[in-house]
Structure formats: structure tokens, C-alpha cells
């Protein structure tokens, strides 16, 4: 047991010190993380003595250098694309040999719970120019299995001494043990061999690889390993990886990054409950990292958890790579907020909700209508796809028209990712995906979903990043809508969470008329745009939402329309309302209506008819279970249909946009 008193920088905390206690080994896994490194001691001399021992006739590998680290969680919990080896670069004309122990879960029931070799161009994952040749997984399924994939991988060139008929066949344990992996480019093509003494899988391509690098003079390829439901104890490599070799010697911690810290915590929540799912990535010497859980950390909220406001979570870790007492602990911090009210959200606030793990309610979009939704996007930051996902379906969800990610990819009934260009015209692939991903944590997002009414739909996402930049993602002309009268959308998440927390007006309803305004939304000629919110009203009929129809700069008012059958604007006054439009919705019992409007769900649809007139329809789902309507039809003061916008203001009320 080691005890250290740590004095933290005054920039983040004042007067706090932490008691750091740690005896257990690291757990978890991400990138080329190290898990439970007790195996290293047992095999400390395995590579150094390999040549001398050469037991059992094992082939001596010339030039094999020690490269000792773990990929994946040792409890077999690593999902697909969650943990990665280092990058190994193989120039044209050279050969790479690697050795590692593949640990197969004894309880595994699927043949794909092993690892895949990913072959790509000479770029980092997520880089703008990153391209993959494809993947070769160690198991082998024929004829319909997916044990190899990619546009540049020819499955007819694959052979294995063990073939599975499905991904539920027995025998996956035969893939475990000490594996030798070879990528040979010495004869102009590419020969891949994966062997463990029991199973040998090969890929033999004698034709030269197409160069996928942006620089035609650079013919180097990269390879990396991705486990799924297994973990890899890497042993050695004949090519020095990016980041360098890792020795078997113990290593001191250098720095820490906290992961999955919730953005908001409800007042009264204990630290144990609030931060149960956080992890920390520890960076050790020799560029080795490990992901550890909360039980390996000492944490403190600064200044406290008992009051509202912005807080700092401070964590300390004081163990070495092998789990011994460190010479000096490392400190990590993250910001969070203690709140007394949570608005509608999807996914847990620590971003731990897995893909498809949480869904919003489905919203219908009528033919010719565009539905507008705003929210704040929070991401774990692990991958580009750990952001909002838009799901287009029919009413009961049995038919998927499309599932659209925020990072320029999608799928759905009738179209697959590889045929994306055939079904729609996506745009928005950023020049620098890493910058985009960082800017998406806390980004304000507006999503426009349009049902064109002809079997196609358009989806536009406008993302105001935390870096001050605005990013766009368009899916235009998706042509899989089999029933335009049965078209819905909703949101789901993947390692992120969404907060629908756009509030207009003070929550105590004290904001005076015209005291707060929502952003302007342009409605093109011939289009209908719709927004939805929850209305919290004051003590009079006019203390409810107000719809404002204006030009883009707000200088021209086409109409200011209240919820209680009244309005005005340039060129028309309340006294001649009937001359300018045909309002409806005056209630038989205004007192009942007013009482029902507090916490009523309101859907407002604004139509630019393109001929100098506009229509506004308000559907109010009262707290009494009744539905009320307010229509303004044929407002004929739109002097410029190409410069037609709407927004909301309040008058002794407040709106929470859903």
C-alpha cells in the first residue's frame, strides 16, 4: 500500500489533496491498451530465449523484436472495433512477421469471437484519406460467411485448414494459442498467413496491390489487429510499429485521461452512483496505455456535490504498468455540472449507452413536410460514429427506410452501406474527422427531415461545433420510402447521449413579451416546416407561445400570431385580421383551454405557399387529454416568398423544445 499526498493546480482545484491507494491490476481495453499484465512476468524471457530454445521444432523468426502489450479486455468483454493494436507499416517488397497469444473465451459460442487483420493505406483511422483494402478474420466461413470483407479482398483467394459452415459452429477454441502472422509483399503481390500450429489460414494475391495512398510515390500499407470477444497478448514483431516497440519491463504512469464522465448529475446523487461507469486511460512509459475502472482510482468532486453549478472531478492513479506502487501518482480532471432538473434526453449522460440502446419517440412527417428538431449532442469521443443516429421508418418500425449516422454513413432496407451512392447523395465528409469529432461533444444540432411525398426523403443536419465551426451532413434523395403516407423518424444513440434542452424564456414564466426569441428558420416556397415543443403558460390567454413570420433579417413582419386566436403584423392589424387570413380555433371555453395549455405539447407547422400567402397550423395536446387547434390560413402579407422565415417568442410563458 502506498500513500501519497497530491497538491493540485490552483487552475482546477484549490486546497485539495487526494489519498491514492491501489493494489489491483489494470482492467479494460482500448486502442493498444494493456490489461491485467501478470502474464508478462510468466513469459518475460519467451522472446529473448526463443532462438536458444527453439522447442518442438518451432521455426526461428529472424529479426523478431520484443513488442509486449495487450489488446482488448481480459474479461473477454471487448466489442467489435473497440480495441486496436499498434499500426505496423509494410513497405512494398518487404515482409512483416508478428507473434502473439490469442486468448479465446472458453464460453464463446460464435466463431467470429477471435480477431481480424485490417489492411489499409498509410493513414490513421479516421483521417480524411484513410482507406481500407479490407479485413481478414482468423475464422473461415464458406460460402456465405463474412470472415473476410472489403472492396480489395478477393474471397476466392482465401484458404483455411478449418472451415465453419456458420458462425455458431463448434471449434472456435482451435483458433487460440500462439499465433504467427505474416504479410509478405516480397514477390509483388500480397500473401497473408495466419497459423497457430493447428489452424492455418492464407490469402494469396499474386497481383500487385492498388495504391490507395494520396501520394502515388508512397506504396506502403498498414496493418493492425482488432479483437472481438477475445484478447491478444502481443509478443513481437519484425517491423517496428508506429510508437515504437514495447519492452516487458515495468513502466511508470505518466498521465491520465478520464472517460465517460457524465456531463450533468442530479443534485442529491451520490458520487458512487454518479461516477460508477467512468474509466481512465493511463499513459505509461514506452507509449503503453491502459484503461482502468473506477475501483482503481481515488476521486473527489471539487468543491462539492451538494450544490448546483459547474464542478471538477479530480481523480488520482498510483500504480505501475504491472500494478505495483508507482514512484509518483498521476492526476486527471474533468468538468461536470450538478443540476436540479433534467430535460428530455436519450442515452445515459456518461455516454455508455450502446448502439440502439435508447430511442426517442417516433415523429410522423407528412408528404411535403419538413420536421425540424434541435438538441445538444454529447459524444464519448471514441469513434466518429459515437454521435446521434437518425432512424427513418414506418409507423410500427417494421420497415426501415434508412438509418443515418452523423459521420456520412448509413444503411437500411433496400440499400446497404456499400450502395449508399445509389440511393442518396450524402455530403458532409469533413476534411479533418478528428477535429470534427472533438467539436461534436456539446455541439448544437438542428436536424431537418423532409418527406418529399414521391417516395424520396431528404435529411440535413447542421452541427454547430464547440470549436465555433458549423458542419453539415446531407442525405438527399433517399429513395427507399415505400409509403409516403407512413413516414416517421426518431433518434437513437451509439456511445453518446442527446439532450433536448432548448428552453425559450425564464422557467418561472417571468419573461415579458418579446423578451426572448428562438433561432430563425427559413421556409422555402412551396414547403411546410414543423417544430414541436412543450408549452408552459402564465395566467392569461396571451401568456402562451407566439409564432413570428418575418424576413430573414427580421425587418419585415409578415405576421405575429398568438396561440389564442389573435395576431398582427406589417400591413394588417388585429382589427382587420379577418381581411388578411382566416383564423380558427377560438375555444368554446377559454378558461378550460388556458388551464390545459400548461405543459401542453404543441406542434406548429408553417407553410410558405409561394404565392404571397402563408398558412400556420398549431396542434395543442392539452394536459387534460384534449387536442386543440389554431389555424391561420391564407395570410396574404408575404411580400417576398424567397425571404420567408419563422421563429418563436414568448409572453409570460416559456417553451421547451422537444
PDB file of N, CA and C in Angstrom, residues 8 15 64 129 134 142 144 148 150 156 192 339 343 367 408 420 446 458 475 483 485 517 524 548 569:
ATOM      1  N   UNK A   8      -2.987  19.806  -5.955  1.00  0.00           N
ATOM      2  CA  UNK A   8      -3.453  20.044  -7.308  1.00  0.00           C
ATOM      3  C   UNK A   8      -3.282  21.504  -7.704  1.00  0.00           C
ATOM      4  N   UNK A  15      -6.651  23.823  -2.696  1.00  0.00           N
ATOM      5  CA  UNK A  15      -6.624  23.284  -1.346  1.00  0.00           C
ATOM      6  C   UNK A  15      -7.057  21.849  -1.217  1.00  0.00           C
ATOM      7  N   UNK A  64      12.880 -10.840 -35.159  1.00  0.00           N
ATOM      8  CA  UNK A  64      11.725 -10.633 -34.280  1.00  0.00           C
ATOM      9  C   UNK A  64      12.152  -9.857 -33.044  1.00  0.00           C
ATOM     10  N   UNK A 129      -8.084  10.816 -45.499  1.00  0.00           N
ATOM     11  CA  UNK A 129      -7.666   9.978 -46.625  1.00  0.00           C
ATOM     12  C   UNK A 129      -7.543   8.504 -46.264  1.00  0.00           C
ATOM     13  N   UNK A 134      -9.251  -4.057 -46.787  1.00  0.00           N
ATOM     14  CA  UNK A 134     -10.253  -4.972 -46.281  1.00  0.00           C
ATOM     15  C   UNK A 134      -9.804  -5.638 -45.004  1.00  0.00           C
ATOM     16  N   UNK A 142     -17.596 -20.460 -45.099  1.00  0.00           N
ATOM     17  CA  UNK A 142     -17.945 -20.582 -46.507  1.00  0.00           C
ATOM     18  C   UNK A 142     -19.307 -21.262 -46.607  1.00  0.00           C
ATOM     19  N   UNK A 144     -21.226 -18.433 -47.401  1.00  0.00           N
ATOM     20  CA  UNK A 144     -21.903 -17.151 -47.222  1.00  0.00           C
ATOM     21  C   UNK A 144     -21.391 -16.341 -46.038  1.00  0.00           C
ATOM     22  N   UNK A 148     -14.231 -12.554 -44.263  1.00  0.00           N
ATOM     23  CA  UNK A 148     -13.370 -11.626 -44.999  1.00  0.00           C
ATOM     24  C   UNK A 148     -14.272 -10.609 -45.674  1.00  0.00           C
ATOM     25  N   UNK A 150     -14.258  -6.409 -47.783  1.00  0.00           N
ATOM     26  CA  UNK A 150     -13.532  -5.243 -48.287  1.00  0.00           C
ATOM     27  C   UNK A 150     -13.507  -5.234 -49.802  1.00  0.00           C
ATOM     28  N   UNK A 156     -12.101 -15.507 -53.096  1.00  0.00           N
ATOM     29  CA  UNK A 156     -11.693 -16.737 -53.778  1.00  0.00           C
ATOM     30  C   UNK A 156     -10.221 -17.055 -53.552  1.00  0.00           C
ATOM     31  N   UNK A 192      -0.862 -13.408 -47.155  1.00  0.00           N
ATOM     32  CA  UNK A 192      -1.130 -13.330 -45.722  1.00  0.00           C
ATOM     33  C   UNK A 192      -1.251 -14.745 -45.186  1.00  0.00           C
ATOM     34  N   UNK A 339     -27.122  19.627 -11.378  1.00  0.00           N
ATOM     35  CA  UNK A 339     -28.350  20.316 -11.768  1.00  0.00           C
ATOM     36  C   UNK A 339     -29.514  19.793 -10.930  1.00  0.00           C
ATOM     37  N   UNK A 343     -33.798  17.755 -18.589  1.00  0.00           N
ATOM     38  CA  UNK A 343     -34.766  17.792 -19.667  1.00  0.00           C
ATOM     39  C   UNK A 343     -34.755  16.455 -20.404  1.00  0.00           C
ATOM     40  N   UNK A 367     -46.358  13.996 -46.173  1.00  0.00           N
ATOM     41  CA  UNK A 367     -45.834  14.316 -47.512  1.00  0.00           C
ATOM     42  C   UNK A 367     -45.743  15.827 -47.717  1.00  0.00           C
ATOM     43  N   UNK A 408     -21.494  10.593 -42.101  1.00  0.00           N
ATOM     44  CA  UNK A 408     -21.515  10.326 -43.533  1.00  0.00           C
ATOM     45  C   UNK A 408     -21.601   8.842 -43.872  1.00  0.00           C
ATOM     46  N   UNK A 420     -24.523   3.083 -50.926  1.00  0.00           N
ATOM     47  CA  UNK A 420     -25.071   4.342 -50.432  1.00  0.00           C
ATOM     48  C   UNK A 420     -25.279   5.348 -51.550  1.00  0.00           C
ATOM     49  N   UNK A 446     -29.169  20.891 -35.372  1.00  0.00           N
ATOM     50  CA  UNK A 446     -30.513  21.049 -35.920  1.00  0.00           C
ATOM     51  C   UNK A 446     -30.669  20.051 -37.059  1.00  0.00           C
ATOM     52  N   UNK A 458     -35.314  13.702 -47.711  1.00  0.00           N
ATOM     53  CA  UNK A 458     -34.054  14.410 -47.516  1.00  0.00           C
ATOM     54  C   UNK A 458     -33.832  14.583 -46.016  1.00  0.00           C
ATOM     55  N   UNK A 475     -28.228  14.024 -46.473  1.00  0.00           N
ATOM     56  CA  UNK A 475     -28.624  12.819 -47.203  1.00  0.00           C
ATOM     57  C   UNK A 475     -29.803  13.236 -48.082  1.00  0.00           C
ATOM     58  N   UNK A 483     -43.889   4.014 -48.661  1.00  0.00           N
ATOM     59  CA  UNK A 483     -45.217   4.577 -48.404  1.00  0.00           C
ATOM     60  C   UNK A 483     -45.046   5.982 -47.835  1.00  0.00           C
ATOM     61  N   UNK A 485     -47.149   8.113 -47.078  1.00  0.00           N
ATOM     62  CA  UNK A 485     -48.147   8.445 -46.061  1.00  0.00           C
ATOM     63  C   UNK A 485     -47.876   7.743 -44.731  1.00  0.00           C
ATOM     64  N   UNK A 517     -36.263  35.071 -28.009  1.00  0.00           N
ATOM     65  CA  UNK A 517     -36.599  34.610 -29.353  1.00  0.00           C
ATOM     66  C   UNK A 517     -35.809  33.351 -29.679  1.00  0.00           C
ATOM     67  N   UNK A 524     -38.653  27.464 -47.498  1.00  0.00           N
ATOM     68  CA  UNK A 524     -38.650  27.738 -48.943  1.00  0.00           C
ATOM     69  C   UNK A 524     -40.066  27.752 -49.505  1.00  0.00           C
ATOM     70  N   UNK A 548     -43.791  33.968 -34.999  1.00  0.00           N
ATOM     71  CA  UNK A 548     -43.402  35.194 -35.712  1.00  0.00           C
ATOM     72  C   UNK A 548     -43.003  34.835 -37.144  1.00  0.00           C
ATOM     73  N   UNK A 569     -49.282  42.396 -37.680  1.00  0.00           N
ATOM     74  CA  UNK A 569     -48.070  42.466 -38.467  1.00  0.00           C
ATOM     75  C   UNK A 569     -48.135  43.607 -39.444  1.00  0.00           C
TER      76      UNK A 569
END
